[in-house]
Short mmCIF file of C-alpha atoms in Angstrom, two decimals:
data_model
loop_
_atom_site.label_atom_id
_atom_site.label_comp_id
_atom_site.label_asym_id
_atom_site.label_seq_id
_atom_site.Cartn_x
_atom_site.Cartn_y
_atom_site.Cartn_z
CA MET A 1 29.19 42.21 -11.01
CA PRO A 2 27.78 38.68 -10.71
CA PRO A 3 25.23 38.12 -7.91
CA THR A 4 26.49 36.65 -4.68
CA PRO A 5 25.58 32.95 -4.61
CA THR A 6 23.16 31.86 -1.91
CA PRO A 7 25.11 29.91 0.74
CA ARG A 8 24.34 26.21 0.86
CA HIS A 9 23.80 24.62 4.22
CA GLU A 10 25.00 21.12 4.94
CA PRO A 11 22.10 18.71 5.65
CA LEU A 12 23.63 17.70 9.00
CA GLU A 13 23.35 21.30 10.20
CA ARG A 14 19.62 20.61 10.62
CA VAL A 15 20.41 18.24 13.51
CA PHE A 16 20.83 20.10 16.79
CA ALA A 17 20.66 17.29 19.38
CA TYR A 18 20.29 13.56 19.96
CA ARG A 19 18.26 11.69 22.56
CA VAL A 20 18.68 8.14 23.88
CA PHE A 21 15.82 5.92 25.01
CA ASP A 22 16.08 2.70 27.00
CA LEU A 23 13.40 0.70 28.79
CA ARG A 24 13.65 2.82 31.96
CA ASP A 25 14.34 6.13 30.20
CA ARG A 26 17.61 6.71 32.06
CA PHE A 27 19.04 9.26 29.61
CA PRO A 28 16.64 12.25 29.48
CA GLN A 29 19.37 14.80 28.69
CA PRO A 30 19.97 16.01 25.10
CA LEU A 31 23.33 15.07 23.59
CA GLU A 32 25.43 16.85 20.99
CA THR A 33 26.55 13.88 18.89
CA PHE A 34 25.46 10.42 17.82
CA ARG A 35 28.69 9.08 19.32
CA GLN A 36 27.71 10.35 22.77
CA ALA A 37 24.27 8.79 22.39
CA LEU A 38 25.76 5.46 21.37
CA GLU A 39 28.14 5.52 24.34
CA CYS A 40 25.12 5.96 26.64
CA LEU A 41 23.60 2.73 25.31
CA GLN A 42 26.96 1.02 25.75
CA SER A 43 27.30 2.18 29.35
CA ASP A 44 26.44 0.19 32.46
CA ASN A 45 23.59 2.64 33.17
CA ALA A 46 21.57 1.47 30.17
CA TYR A 47 18.72 -0.91 31.03
CA LEU A 48 18.21 -3.70 28.48
CA PRO A 49 19.51 -1.52 25.61
CA ASP A 50 19.57 -4.43 23.17
CA MET A 51 15.82 -4.91 23.62
CA SER A 52 14.61 -1.33 23.91
CA GLY A 53 17.45 0.99 22.90
CA GLU A 54 16.64 3.81 20.50
CA ILE A 55 18.52 6.91 19.36
CA VAL A 56 16.65 9.89 17.93
CA ALA A 57 18.06 12.91 16.08
CA TYR A 58 16.19 16.17 16.82
CA LEU A 59 15.90 18.54 13.86
CA ARG A 60 15.53 22.30 13.71
CA GLY A 61 11.92 23.15 12.98
CA GLY A 62 10.25 20.75 15.40
CA ARG A 63 10.86 17.38 13.73
CA ALA A 64 12.87 14.33 14.74
CA LEU A 65 14.40 11.30 13.01
CA PRO A 66 14.66 7.89 14.73
CA ILE A 67 18.02 6.34 13.80
CA PRO A 68 17.54 2.80 12.40
CA GLU A 69 18.63 0.30 15.04
CA HIS A 70 20.74 -1.78 12.67
CA PHE A 71 23.41 0.93 12.94
CA PHE A 72 23.98 0.20 16.64
CA ILE A 73 22.33 -3.13 17.53
CA ARG A 74 23.41 -6.48 16.09
CA HIS A 75 20.93 -9.37 15.79
CA VAL A 76 22.18 -12.93 15.57
CA GLY A 77 19.43 -15.51 15.54
CA SER A 78 17.26 -14.94 18.61
CA SER A 79 19.88 -12.85 20.46
CA SER A 80 20.92 -9.24 20.10
CA ALA A 81 23.49 -6.84 21.53
CA VAL A 82 24.60 -3.22 21.27
CA ILE A 83 27.72 -2.94 19.12
CA THR A 84 31.07 -2.74 20.93
CA SER A 85 33.13 0.42 21.22
CA THR A 86 35.55 -0.91 18.58
CA GLU A 87 32.76 -0.42 16.01
CA ASN A 88 31.87 3.13 17.04
CA ASP A 89 33.87 4.89 14.30
CA GLN A 90 32.26 2.78 11.62
CA ALA A 91 28.79 3.32 13.07
CA PHE A 92 29.37 7.07 13.39
CA GLU A 93 30.36 7.36 9.71
CA ALA A 94 27.43 5.18 8.59
CA VAL A 95 24.88 7.22 10.54
CA ASP A 96 26.34 10.49 9.23
CA ALA A 97 25.98 9.17 5.67
CA TRP A 98 22.41 8.00 6.34
CA LEU A 99 21.38 11.31 7.89
CA THR A 100 22.97 13.26 5.04
CA ASP A 101 21.03 11.20 2.51
CA VAL A 102 17.69 11.44 4.34
CA LEU A 103 17.99 15.16 5.07
CA SER A 104 18.98 15.94 1.49
CA ARG A 105 15.60 14.88 0.17
CA GLU A 106 11.96 15.16 1.20
CA THR A 107 10.95 12.05 3.14
CA ASP A 108 8.28 10.82 5.53
CA GLU A 109 10.81 9.33 7.94
CA SER A 110 10.68 12.18 10.46
CA VAL A 111 8.10 12.47 13.23
CA THR A 112 6.82 15.36 15.30
CA ALA A 113 9.43 16.03 17.94
CA SER A 114 6.82 16.77 20.61
CA THR A 115 6.11 13.04 20.81
CA LEU A 116 9.69 12.52 21.95
CA ARG A 117 10.49 15.65 23.92
CA PRO A 118 11.43 14.66 27.50
CA SER A 119 10.46 18.07 28.88
CA ARG A 120 6.88 17.85 27.56
CA LEU A 121 5.45 16.90 30.97
CA ASN A 122 7.38 19.69 32.68
CA ILE A 123 6.03 22.22 30.16
CA LEU A 124 2.46 21.10 30.86
CA LEU A 125 3.00 21.26 34.61
CA ASP A 126 4.37 24.80 34.30
CA GLN A 127 1.16 25.81 32.56
CA CYS A 128 -1.07 24.44 35.32
CA ASP A 129 -2.60 26.62 38.04
CA PRO A 130 -2.27 24.69 41.32
CA ASN A 131 -4.94 26.91 42.91
CA ALA A 132 -7.54 26.37 40.19
CA PRO A 133 -10.81 24.73 41.42
CA GLU A 134 -11.39 21.13 40.44
CA PRO A 135 -13.82 20.61 37.54
CA ASP A 136 -17.37 19.50 38.40
CA ASP A 137 -16.86 16.04 36.89
CA ILE A 138 -13.77 15.42 39.04
CA GLN A 139 -15.63 16.52 42.17
CA ALA A 140 -18.52 14.20 41.27
CA TRP A 141 -16.12 11.30 40.76
CA GLN A 142 -14.54 11.92 44.15
CA ARG A 143 -17.99 11.82 45.81
CA MET A 144 -18.83 8.46 44.27
CA GLY A 145 -19.15 5.40 46.46
CA GLU A 146 -16.74 2.51 46.25
CA VAL A 147 -19.11 0.35 44.17
CA GLY A 148 -18.16 0.60 40.52
CA ARG A 149 -15.30 2.97 41.20
CA GLU A 150 -11.85 1.95 39.94
CA ILE A 151 -8.43 3.51 40.25
CA ILE A 152 -6.27 2.62 37.28
CA ASP A 153 -2.54 3.25 37.50
CA VAL A 154 -0.72 4.38 34.37
CA PRO A 155 1.34 1.40 33.17
CA SER A 156 5.09 1.83 33.29
CA ARG A 157 7.55 0.87 30.56
CA GLU A 158 8.35 -2.26 32.54
CA ASP A 159 4.64 -3.19 32.79
CA ILE A 160 4.22 -2.85 29.03
CA TRP A 161 7.42 -4.75 28.28
CA ASP A 162 6.52 -7.62 30.64
CA ALA A 163 3.03 -7.88 29.14
CA ALA A 164 4.41 -7.86 25.58
CA VAL A 165 6.90 -10.62 26.43
CA GLU A 166 4.12 -12.68 28.00
CA VAL A 167 2.01 -12.40 24.84
CA MET A 168 4.66 -12.58 22.10
CA GLY A 169 7.86 -13.89 23.58
CA GLU A 170 11.02 -11.84 24.05
CA VAL A 171 12.29 -11.75 20.47
CA GLN A 172 8.94 -10.84 18.89
CA ALA A 173 8.22 -8.31 21.64
CA ARG A 174 11.48 -6.52 20.90
CA ARG A 175 10.59 -6.29 17.21
CA TRP A 176 7.02 -5.18 17.99
CA MET A 177 8.20 -2.38 20.27
CA LYS A 178 10.21 -0.88 17.39
CA THR A 179 7.73 -1.42 14.54
CA ALA A 180 5.37 1.32 13.34
CA HIS A 181 1.73 0.60 14.23
CA PRO A 182 -1.33 2.11 12.47
CA GLN A 183 -3.19 2.61 15.77
CA LEU A 184 -0.28 4.75 16.98
CA ASP A 185 -0.37 7.11 13.99
CA GLY A 186 2.28 5.09 12.22
CA LYS A 187 4.80 5.36 15.06
CA SER A 188 6.44 2.55 17.01
CA PRO A 189 5.31 1.66 20.57
CA ASN A 190 8.75 2.71 21.83
CA LEU A 191 8.24 6.23 20.48
CA CYS A 192 4.71 6.51 21.93
CA ILE A 193 5.30 4.85 25.27
CA GLU A 194 6.34 8.09 27.01
CA GLU A 195 3.41 10.19 25.83
CA ASP A 196 0.68 7.53 25.72
CA PRO A 197 1.66 4.48 27.82
CA ALA A 198 -1.98 3.52 28.36
CA GLY A 199 -2.58 3.42 24.60
CA VAL A 200 0.42 1.17 24.02
CA TYR A 201 -0.59 -1.07 26.91
CA GLU A 202 -4.11 -1.34 25.47
CA LEU A 203 -2.62 -2.66 22.20
CA VAL A 204 -0.80 -5.37 24.13
CA LEU A 205 -4.02 -6.32 25.96
CA GLN A 206 -5.85 -6.55 22.65
CA MET A 207 -3.21 -8.96 21.38
CA ARG A 208 -3.49 -10.99 24.56
CA GLU A 209 -7.26 -11.26 24.15
CA GLY A 210 -6.84 -12.27 20.53
CA ALA A 211 -4.40 -15.00 21.49
CA SER A 212 -6.68 -16.46 24.19
#
């Protein structure tokens, strides 16, 4: 009796959810399909999706794949726009084909999903003990006088975007936000802005200082 062949799994079975990012992170919930994610960017709730919109496919095993923006954002000269709903079927088929190709071979296109996971902050908060005593260095900082003491707010997505536009202009800022940067471990500012907004903002400030 011949041995039973090992079942082959379709590459797309590795994808278990999608996530949408816009400038104000208005879509934190996981979505089942790329089509649903695309419809979020096309909705009235999306904030500047043509400038900051990203769609990420989450993979089983703790990895994630950013979907290339050319599948859902059209650039014409200095302007851009999310594709219309009449193009959704074509985009859906193109993304399925791209994912199938990428997931069928070993690539470096995926990133660690923890850098994108919206619940990361909630997980950390759940691990905190609210009754734990403050560390000695925090207590010392609180006892410091006002001279030389600064309170620095964490920059928001809007702060970073406004600063990038001021330095580079709107078109270049949009490209920069979606381009991998060596100081961000090869990831784009858009992918790092949730976990390390201060680091992304510091890059913008460095560019501002270099331009002055």
